[in-house]
mmCIF file of N, CA and C in Angstrom:
data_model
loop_
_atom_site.group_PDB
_atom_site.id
_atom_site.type_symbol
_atom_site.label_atom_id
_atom_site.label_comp_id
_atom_site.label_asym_id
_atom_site.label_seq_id
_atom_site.Cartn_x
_atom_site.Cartn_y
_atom_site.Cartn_z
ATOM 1 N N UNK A 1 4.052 -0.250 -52.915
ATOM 2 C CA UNK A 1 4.544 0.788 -52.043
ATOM 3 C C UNK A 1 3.446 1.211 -51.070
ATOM 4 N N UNK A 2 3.654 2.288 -50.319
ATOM 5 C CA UNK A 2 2.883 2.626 -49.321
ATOM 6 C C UNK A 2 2.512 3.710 -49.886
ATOM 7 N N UNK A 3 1.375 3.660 -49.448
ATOM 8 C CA UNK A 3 0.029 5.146 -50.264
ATOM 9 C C UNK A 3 -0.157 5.497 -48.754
ATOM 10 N N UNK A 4 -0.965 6.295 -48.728
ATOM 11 C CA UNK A 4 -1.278 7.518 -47.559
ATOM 12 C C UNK A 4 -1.853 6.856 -46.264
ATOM 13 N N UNK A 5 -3.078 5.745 -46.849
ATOM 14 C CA UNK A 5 -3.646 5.391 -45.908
ATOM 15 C C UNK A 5 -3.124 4.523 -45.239
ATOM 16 N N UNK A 6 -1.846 3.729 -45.775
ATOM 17 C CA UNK A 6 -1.074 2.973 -44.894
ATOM 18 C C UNK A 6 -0.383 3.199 -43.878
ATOM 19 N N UNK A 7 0.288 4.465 -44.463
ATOM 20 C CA UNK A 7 0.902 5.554 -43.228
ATOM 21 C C UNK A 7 -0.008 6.133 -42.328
ATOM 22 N N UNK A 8 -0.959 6.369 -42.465
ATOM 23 C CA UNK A 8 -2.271 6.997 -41.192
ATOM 24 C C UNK A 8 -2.697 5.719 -40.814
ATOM 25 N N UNK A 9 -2.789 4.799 -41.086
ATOM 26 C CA UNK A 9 -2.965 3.389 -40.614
ATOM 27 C C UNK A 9 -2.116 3.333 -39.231
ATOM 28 N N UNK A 10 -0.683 3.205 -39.566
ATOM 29 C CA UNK A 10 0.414 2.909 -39.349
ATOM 30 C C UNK A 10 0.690 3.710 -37.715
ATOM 31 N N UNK A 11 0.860 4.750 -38.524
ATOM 32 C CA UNK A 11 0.465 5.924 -37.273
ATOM 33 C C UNK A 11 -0.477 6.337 -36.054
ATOM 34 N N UNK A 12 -1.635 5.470 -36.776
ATOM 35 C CA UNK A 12 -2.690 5.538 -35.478
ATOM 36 C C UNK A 12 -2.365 4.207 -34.769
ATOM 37 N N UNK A 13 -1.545 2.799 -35.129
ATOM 38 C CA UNK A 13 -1.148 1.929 -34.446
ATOM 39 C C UNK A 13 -0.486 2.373 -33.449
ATOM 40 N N UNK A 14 0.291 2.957 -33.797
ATOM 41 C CA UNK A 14 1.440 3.208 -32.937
ATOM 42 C C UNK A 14 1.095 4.122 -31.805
ATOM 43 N N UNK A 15 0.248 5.153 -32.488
ATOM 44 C CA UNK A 15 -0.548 5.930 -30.873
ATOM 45 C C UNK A 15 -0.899 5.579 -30.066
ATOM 46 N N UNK A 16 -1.645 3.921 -30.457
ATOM 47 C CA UNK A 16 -2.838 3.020 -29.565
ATOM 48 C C UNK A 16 -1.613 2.382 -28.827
ATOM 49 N N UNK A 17 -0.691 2.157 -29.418
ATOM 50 C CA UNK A 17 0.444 1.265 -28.282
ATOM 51 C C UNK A 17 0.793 1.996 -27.334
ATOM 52 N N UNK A 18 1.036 3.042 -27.534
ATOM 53 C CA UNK A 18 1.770 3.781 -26.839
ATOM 54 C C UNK A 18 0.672 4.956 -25.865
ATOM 55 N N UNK A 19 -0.403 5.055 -25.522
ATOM 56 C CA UNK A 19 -1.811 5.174 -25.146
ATOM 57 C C UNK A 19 -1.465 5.187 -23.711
ATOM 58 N N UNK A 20 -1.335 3.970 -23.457
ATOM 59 C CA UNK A 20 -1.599 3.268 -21.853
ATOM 60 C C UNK A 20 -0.428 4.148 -21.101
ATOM 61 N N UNK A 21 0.696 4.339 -21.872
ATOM 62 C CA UNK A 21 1.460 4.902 -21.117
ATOM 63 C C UNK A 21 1.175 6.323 -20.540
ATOM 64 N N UNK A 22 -0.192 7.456 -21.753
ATOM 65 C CA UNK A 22 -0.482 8.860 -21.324
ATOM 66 C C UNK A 22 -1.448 8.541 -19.903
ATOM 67 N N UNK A 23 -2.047 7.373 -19.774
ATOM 68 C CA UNK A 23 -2.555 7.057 -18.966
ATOM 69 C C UNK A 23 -2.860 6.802 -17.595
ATOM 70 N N UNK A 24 -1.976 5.448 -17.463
ATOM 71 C CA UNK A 24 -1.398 5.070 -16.440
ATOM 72 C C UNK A 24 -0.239 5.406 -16.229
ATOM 73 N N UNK A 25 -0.038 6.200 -14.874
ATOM 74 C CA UNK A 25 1.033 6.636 -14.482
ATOM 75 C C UNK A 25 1.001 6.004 -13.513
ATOM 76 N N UNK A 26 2.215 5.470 -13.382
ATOM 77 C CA UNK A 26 1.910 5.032 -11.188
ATOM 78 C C UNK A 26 2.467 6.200 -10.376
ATOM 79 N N UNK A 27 1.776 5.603 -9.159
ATOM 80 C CA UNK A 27 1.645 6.723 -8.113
ATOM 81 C C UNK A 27 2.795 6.400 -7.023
ATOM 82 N N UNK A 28 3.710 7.752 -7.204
ATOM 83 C CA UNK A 28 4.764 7.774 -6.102
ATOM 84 C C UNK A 28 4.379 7.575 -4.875
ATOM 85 N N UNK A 29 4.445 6.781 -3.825
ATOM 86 C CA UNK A 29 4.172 6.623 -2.645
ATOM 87 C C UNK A 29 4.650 7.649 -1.937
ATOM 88 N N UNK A 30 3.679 8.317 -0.353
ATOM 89 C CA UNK A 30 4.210 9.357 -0.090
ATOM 90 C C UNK A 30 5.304 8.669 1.150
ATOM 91 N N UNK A 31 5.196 7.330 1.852
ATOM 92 C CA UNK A 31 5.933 7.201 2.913
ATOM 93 C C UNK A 31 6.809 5.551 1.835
ATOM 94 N N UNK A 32 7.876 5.713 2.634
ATOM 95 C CA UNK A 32 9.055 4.372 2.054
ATOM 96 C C UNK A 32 8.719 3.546 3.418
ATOM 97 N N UNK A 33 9.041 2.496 3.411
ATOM 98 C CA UNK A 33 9.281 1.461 4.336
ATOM 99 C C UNK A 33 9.792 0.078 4.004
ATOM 100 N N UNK A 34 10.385 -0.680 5.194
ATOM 101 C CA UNK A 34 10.855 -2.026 4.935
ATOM 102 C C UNK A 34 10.265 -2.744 5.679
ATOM 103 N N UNK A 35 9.871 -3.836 5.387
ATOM 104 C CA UNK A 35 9.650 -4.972 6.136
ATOM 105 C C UNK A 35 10.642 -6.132 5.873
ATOM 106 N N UNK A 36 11.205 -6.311 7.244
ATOM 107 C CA UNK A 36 12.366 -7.107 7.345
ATOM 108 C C UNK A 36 11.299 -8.630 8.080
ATOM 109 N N UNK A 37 11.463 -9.796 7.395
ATOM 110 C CA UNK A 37 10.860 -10.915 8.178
ATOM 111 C C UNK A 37 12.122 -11.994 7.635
ATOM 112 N N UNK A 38 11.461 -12.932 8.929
ATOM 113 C CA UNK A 38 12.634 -14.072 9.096
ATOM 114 C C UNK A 38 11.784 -15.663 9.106
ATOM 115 N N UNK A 39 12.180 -16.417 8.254
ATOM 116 C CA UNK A 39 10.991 -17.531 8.003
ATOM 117 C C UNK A 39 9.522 -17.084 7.928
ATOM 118 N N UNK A 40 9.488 -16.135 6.908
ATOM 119 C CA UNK A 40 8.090 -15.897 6.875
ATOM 120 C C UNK A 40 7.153 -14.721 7.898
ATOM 121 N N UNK A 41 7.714 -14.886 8.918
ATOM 122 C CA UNK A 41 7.442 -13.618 10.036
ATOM 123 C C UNK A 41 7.925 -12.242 10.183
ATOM 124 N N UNK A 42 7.006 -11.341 10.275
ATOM 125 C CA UNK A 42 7.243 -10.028 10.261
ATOM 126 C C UNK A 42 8.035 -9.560 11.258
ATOM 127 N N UNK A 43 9.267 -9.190 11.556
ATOM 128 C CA UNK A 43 9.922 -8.870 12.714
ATOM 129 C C UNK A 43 9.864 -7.374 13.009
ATOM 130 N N UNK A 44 10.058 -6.705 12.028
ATOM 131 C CA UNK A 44 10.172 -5.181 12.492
ATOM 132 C C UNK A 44 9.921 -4.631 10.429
ATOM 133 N N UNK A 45 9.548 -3.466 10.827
ATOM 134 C CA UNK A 45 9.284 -2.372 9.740
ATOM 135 C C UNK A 45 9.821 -1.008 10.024
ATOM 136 N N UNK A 46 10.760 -1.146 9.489
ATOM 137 C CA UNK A 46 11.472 0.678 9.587
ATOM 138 C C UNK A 46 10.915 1.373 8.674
ATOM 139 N N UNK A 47 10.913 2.620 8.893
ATOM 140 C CA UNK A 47 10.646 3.768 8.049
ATOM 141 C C UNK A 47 11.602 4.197 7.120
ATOM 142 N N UNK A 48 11.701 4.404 6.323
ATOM 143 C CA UNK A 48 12.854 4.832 5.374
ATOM 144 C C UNK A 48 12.775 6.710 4.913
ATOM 145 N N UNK A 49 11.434 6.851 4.820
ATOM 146 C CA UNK A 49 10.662 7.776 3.963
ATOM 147 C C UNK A 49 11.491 8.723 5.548
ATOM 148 N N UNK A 50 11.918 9.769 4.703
ATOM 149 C CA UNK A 50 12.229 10.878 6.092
ATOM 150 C C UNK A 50 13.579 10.517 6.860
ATOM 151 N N UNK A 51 13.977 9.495 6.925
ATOM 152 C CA UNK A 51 15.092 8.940 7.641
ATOM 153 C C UNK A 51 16.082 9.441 7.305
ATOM 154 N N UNK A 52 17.324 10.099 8.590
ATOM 155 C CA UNK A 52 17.865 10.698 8.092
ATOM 156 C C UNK A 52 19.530 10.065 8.968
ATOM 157 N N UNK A 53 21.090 10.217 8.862
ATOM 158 C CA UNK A 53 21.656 9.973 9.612
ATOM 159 C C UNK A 53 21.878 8.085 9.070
ATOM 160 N N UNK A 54 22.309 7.581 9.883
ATOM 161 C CA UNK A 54 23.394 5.999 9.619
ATOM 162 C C UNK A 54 22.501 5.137 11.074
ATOM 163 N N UNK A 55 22.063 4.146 10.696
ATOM 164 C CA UNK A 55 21.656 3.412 12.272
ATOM 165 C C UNK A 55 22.242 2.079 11.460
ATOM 166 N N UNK A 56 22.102 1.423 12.200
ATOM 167 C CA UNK A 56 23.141 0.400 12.545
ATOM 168 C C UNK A 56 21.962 -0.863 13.651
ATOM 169 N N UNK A 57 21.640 -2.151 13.087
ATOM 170 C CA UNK A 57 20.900 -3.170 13.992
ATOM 171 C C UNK A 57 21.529 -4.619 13.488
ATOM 172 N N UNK A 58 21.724 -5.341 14.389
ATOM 173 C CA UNK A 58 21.690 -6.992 14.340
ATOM 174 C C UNK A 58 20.725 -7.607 14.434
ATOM 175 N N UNK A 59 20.742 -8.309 13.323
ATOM 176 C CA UNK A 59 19.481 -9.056 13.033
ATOM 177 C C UNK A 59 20.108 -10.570 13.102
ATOM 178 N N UNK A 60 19.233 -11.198 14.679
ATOM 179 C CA UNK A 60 19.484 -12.811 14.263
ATOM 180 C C UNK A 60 18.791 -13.723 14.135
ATOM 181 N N UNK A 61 19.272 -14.391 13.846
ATOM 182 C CA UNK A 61 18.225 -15.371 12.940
ATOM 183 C C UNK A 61 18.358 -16.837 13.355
ATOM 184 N N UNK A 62 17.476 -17.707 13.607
ATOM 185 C CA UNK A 62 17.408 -19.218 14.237
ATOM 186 C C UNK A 62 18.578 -19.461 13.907
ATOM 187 N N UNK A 63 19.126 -20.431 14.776
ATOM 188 C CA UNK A 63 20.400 -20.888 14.699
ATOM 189 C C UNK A 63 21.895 -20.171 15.329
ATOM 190 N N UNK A 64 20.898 -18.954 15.651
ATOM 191 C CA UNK A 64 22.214 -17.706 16.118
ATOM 192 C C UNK A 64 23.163 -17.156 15.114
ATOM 193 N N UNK A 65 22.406 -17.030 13.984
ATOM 194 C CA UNK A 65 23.359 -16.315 12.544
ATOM 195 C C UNK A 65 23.118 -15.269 12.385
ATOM 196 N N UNK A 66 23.806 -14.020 12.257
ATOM 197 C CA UNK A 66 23.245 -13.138 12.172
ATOM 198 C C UNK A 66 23.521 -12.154 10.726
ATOM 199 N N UNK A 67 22.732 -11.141 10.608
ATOM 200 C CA UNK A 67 22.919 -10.082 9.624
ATOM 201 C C UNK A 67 23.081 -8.766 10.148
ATOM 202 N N UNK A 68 23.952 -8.175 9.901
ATOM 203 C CA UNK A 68 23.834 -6.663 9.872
ATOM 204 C C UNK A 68 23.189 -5.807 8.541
ATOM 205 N N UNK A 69 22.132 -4.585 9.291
ATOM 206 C CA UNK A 69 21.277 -4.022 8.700
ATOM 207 C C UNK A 69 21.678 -2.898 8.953
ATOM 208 N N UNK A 70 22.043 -1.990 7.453
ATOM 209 C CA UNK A 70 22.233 -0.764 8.057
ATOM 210 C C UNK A 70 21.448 0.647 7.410
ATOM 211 N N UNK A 71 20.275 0.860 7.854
ATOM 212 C CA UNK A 71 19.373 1.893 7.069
ATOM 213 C C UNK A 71 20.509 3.539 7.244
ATOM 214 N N UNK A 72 20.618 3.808 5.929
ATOM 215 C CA UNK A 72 21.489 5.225 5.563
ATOM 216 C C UNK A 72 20.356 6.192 4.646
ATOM 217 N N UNK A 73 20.220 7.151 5.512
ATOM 218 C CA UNK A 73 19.183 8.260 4.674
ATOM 219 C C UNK A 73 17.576 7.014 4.359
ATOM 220 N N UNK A 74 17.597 7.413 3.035
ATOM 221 C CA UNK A 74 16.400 6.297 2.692
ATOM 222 C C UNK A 74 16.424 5.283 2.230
ATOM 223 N N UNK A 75 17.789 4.801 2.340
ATOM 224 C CA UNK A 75 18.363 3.436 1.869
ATOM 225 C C UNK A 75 18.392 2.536 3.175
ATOM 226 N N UNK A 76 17.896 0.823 2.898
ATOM 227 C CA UNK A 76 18.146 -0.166 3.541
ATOM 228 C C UNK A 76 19.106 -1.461 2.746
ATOM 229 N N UNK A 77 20.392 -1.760 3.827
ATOM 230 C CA UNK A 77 21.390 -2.685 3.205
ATOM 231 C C UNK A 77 21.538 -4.053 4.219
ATOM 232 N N UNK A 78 21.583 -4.990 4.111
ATOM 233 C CA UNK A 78 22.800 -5.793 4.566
ATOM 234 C C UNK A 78 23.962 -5.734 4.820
ATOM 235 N N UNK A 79 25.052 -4.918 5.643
ATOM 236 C CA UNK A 79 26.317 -4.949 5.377
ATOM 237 C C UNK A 79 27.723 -5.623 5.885
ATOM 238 N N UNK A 80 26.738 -6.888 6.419
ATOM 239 C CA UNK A 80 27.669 -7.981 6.620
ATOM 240 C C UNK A 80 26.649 -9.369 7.304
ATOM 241 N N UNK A 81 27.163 -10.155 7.190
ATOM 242 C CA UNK A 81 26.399 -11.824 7.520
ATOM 243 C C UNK A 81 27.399 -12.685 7.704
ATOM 244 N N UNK A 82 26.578 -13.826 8.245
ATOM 245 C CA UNK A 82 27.907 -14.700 8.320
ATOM 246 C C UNK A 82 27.366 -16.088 7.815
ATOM 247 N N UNK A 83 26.511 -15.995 6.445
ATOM 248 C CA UNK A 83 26.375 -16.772 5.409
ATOM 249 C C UNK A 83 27.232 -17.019 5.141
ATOM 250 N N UNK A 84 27.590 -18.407 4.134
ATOM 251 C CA UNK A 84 28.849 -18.866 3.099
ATOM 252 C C UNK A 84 29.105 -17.844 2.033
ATOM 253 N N UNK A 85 27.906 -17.550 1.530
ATOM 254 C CA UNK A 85 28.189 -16.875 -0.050
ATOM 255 C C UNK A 85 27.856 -15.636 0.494
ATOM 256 N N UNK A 86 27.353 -14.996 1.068
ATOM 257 C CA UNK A 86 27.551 -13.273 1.211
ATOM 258 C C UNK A 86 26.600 -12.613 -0.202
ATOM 259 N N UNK A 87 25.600 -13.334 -0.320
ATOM 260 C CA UNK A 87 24.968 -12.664 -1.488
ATOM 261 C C UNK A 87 23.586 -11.629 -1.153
ATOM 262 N N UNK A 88 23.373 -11.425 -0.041
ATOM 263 C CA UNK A 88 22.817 -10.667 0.658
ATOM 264 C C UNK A 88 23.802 -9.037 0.568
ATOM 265 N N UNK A 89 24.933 -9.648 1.240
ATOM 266 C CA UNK A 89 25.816 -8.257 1.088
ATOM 267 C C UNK A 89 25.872 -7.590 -0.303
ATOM 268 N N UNK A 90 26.468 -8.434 -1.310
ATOM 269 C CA UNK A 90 26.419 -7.746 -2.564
ATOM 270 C C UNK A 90 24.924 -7.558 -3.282
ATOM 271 N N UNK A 91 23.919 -7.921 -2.737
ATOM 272 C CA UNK A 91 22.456 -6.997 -3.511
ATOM 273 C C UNK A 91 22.974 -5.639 -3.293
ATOM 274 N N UNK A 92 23.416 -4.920 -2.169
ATOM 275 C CA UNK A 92 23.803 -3.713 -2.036
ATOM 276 C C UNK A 92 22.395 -2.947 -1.390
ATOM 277 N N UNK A 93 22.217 -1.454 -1.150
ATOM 278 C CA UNK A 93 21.045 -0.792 -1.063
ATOM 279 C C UNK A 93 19.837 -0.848 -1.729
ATOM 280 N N UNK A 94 18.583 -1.143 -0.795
ATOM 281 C CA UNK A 94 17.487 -1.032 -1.471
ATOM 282 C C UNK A 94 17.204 0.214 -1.648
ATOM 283 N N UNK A 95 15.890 0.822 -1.987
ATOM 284 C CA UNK A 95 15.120 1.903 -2.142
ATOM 285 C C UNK A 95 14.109 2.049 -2.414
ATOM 286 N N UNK A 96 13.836 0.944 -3.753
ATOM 287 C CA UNK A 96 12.428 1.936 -4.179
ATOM 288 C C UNK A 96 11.642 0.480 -3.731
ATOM 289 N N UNK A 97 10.160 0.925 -3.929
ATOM 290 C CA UNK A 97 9.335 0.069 -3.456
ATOM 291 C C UNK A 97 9.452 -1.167 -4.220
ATOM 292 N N UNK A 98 9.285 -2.416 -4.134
ATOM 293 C CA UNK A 98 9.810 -3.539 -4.935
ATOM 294 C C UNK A 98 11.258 -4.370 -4.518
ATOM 295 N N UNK A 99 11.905 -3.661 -4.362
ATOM 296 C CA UNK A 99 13.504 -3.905 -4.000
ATOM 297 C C UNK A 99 13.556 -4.864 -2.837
ATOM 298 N N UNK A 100 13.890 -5.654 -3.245
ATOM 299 C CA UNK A 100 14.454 -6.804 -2.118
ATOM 300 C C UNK A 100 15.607 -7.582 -1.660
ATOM 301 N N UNK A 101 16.039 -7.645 -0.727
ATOM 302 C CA UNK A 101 17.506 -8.427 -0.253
ATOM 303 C C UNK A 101 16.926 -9.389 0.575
ATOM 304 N N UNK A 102 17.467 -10.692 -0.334
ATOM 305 C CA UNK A 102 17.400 -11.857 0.272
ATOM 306 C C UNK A 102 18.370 -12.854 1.361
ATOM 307 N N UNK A 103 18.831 -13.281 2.019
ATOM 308 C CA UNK A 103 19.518 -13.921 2.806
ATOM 309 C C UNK A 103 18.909 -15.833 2.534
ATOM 310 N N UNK A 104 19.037 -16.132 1.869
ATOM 311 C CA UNK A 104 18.357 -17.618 2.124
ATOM 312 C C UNK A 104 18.791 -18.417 2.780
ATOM 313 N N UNK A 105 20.117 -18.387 3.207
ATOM 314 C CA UNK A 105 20.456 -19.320 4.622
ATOM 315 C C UNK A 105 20.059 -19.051 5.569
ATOM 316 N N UNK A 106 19.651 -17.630 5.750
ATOM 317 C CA UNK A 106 19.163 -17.079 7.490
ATOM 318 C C UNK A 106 17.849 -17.064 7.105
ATOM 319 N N UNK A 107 17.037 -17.046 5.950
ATOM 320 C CA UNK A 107 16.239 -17.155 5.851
ATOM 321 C C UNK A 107 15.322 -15.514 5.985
ATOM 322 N N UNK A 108 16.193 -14.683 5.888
ATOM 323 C CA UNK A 108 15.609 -13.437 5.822
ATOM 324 C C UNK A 108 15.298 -12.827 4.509
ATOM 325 N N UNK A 109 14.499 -12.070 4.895
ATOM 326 C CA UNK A 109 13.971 -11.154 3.589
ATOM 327 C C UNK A 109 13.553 -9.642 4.180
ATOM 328 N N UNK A 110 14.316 -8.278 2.921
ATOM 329 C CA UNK A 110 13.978 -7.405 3.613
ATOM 330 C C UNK A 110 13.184 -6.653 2.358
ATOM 331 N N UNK A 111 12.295 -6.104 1.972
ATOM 332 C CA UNK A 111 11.389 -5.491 0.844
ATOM 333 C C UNK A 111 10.645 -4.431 1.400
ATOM 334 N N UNK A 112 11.626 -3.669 0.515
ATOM 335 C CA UNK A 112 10.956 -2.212 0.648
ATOM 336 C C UNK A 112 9.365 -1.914 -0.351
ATOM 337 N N UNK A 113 8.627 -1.338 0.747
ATOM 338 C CA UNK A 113 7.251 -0.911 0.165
ATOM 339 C C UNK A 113 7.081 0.242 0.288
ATOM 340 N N UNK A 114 5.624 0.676 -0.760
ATOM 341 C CA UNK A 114 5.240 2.159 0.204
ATOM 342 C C UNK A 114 3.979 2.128 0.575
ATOM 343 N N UNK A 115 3.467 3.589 0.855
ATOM 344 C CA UNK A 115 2.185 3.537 1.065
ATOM 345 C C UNK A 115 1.689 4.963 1.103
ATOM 346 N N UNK A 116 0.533 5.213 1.105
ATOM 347 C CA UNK A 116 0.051 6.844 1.199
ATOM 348 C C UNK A 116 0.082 7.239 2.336
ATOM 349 N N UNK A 117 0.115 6.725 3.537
ATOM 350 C CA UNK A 117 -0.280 7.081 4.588
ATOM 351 C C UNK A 117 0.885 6.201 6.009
ATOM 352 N N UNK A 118 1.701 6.406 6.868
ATOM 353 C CA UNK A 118 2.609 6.140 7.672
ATOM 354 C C UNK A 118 1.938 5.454 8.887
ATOM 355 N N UNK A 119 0.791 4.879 9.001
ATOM 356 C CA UNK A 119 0.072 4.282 10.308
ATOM 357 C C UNK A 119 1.140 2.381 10.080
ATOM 358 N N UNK A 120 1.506 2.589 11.214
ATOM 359 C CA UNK A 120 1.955 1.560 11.731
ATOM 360 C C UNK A 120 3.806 1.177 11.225
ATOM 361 N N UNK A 121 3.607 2.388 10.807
ATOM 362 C CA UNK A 121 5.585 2.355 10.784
ATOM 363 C C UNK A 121 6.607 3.029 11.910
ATOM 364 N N UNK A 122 7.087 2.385 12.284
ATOM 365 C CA UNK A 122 8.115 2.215 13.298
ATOM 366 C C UNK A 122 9.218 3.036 12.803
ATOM 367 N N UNK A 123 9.890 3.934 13.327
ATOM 368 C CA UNK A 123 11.054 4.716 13.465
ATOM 369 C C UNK A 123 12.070 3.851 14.041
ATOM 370 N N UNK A 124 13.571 3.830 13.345
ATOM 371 C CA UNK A 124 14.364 3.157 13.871
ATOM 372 C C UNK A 124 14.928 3.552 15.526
ATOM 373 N N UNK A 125 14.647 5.240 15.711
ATOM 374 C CA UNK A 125 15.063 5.437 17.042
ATOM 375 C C UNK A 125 14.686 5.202 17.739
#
């Protein structure tokens, strides 16, 4: 059976696992942004962080294909293409930093980041 010191054993394991988490916290970014690129190239970076209201842009892409992009509040979407499979459309809204919508026939990619500081982000207006 278990005697005392197995359980204080036991117990200080479990503190040490669970440790890193009193620790490391990550840090909320204070500005949102997207970077929308097309084969690899940076085309434009909207601001998300603060954005307020519905904008609405066409995004085209070699070949003359295009995507619709539609940043709402602090959300960035796809909300229509004229890909085969439409799997761009159904990722749905990004948001948090990490989040990405892919297009692989147009070859777009849009990934939201953040950052502490707003130098070199572009306002959609």
């Amino acid at each position: 059976m278990l005697n005392r010191a197995d359980i204080l054993l036991i117990l200080l394991l479990l503190f040490i696992s669970f440790a890193p988490l009193l620790f490391l916290t990550s840090q909320t970014p204070d500005r949102l942004y997207a970077d929308i690129t097309v084969d690899g190239k940076l085309i434009r970076r909207v601001a998300l962080s603060g954005h307020t209201g519905r904008d609405t842009f066409v995004q085209t892409t070699a070949g003359g294909h295009s995507n619709t992009i539609v940043v709402e509040e602090d959300t960035i979407a796809v909300t229509d293409a004229d890909c085969p499979d439409k799997l761009c459309v159904m990722q749905g809204p990004a948001k948090k930093p990490g989040d990405i919508i892919a297009c692989l026939p147009h070859k777009l990619l849009i990934e939201v980041k953040g950052s502490q500081t707003d130098s070199g982000l572009i306002p959609m207006r």
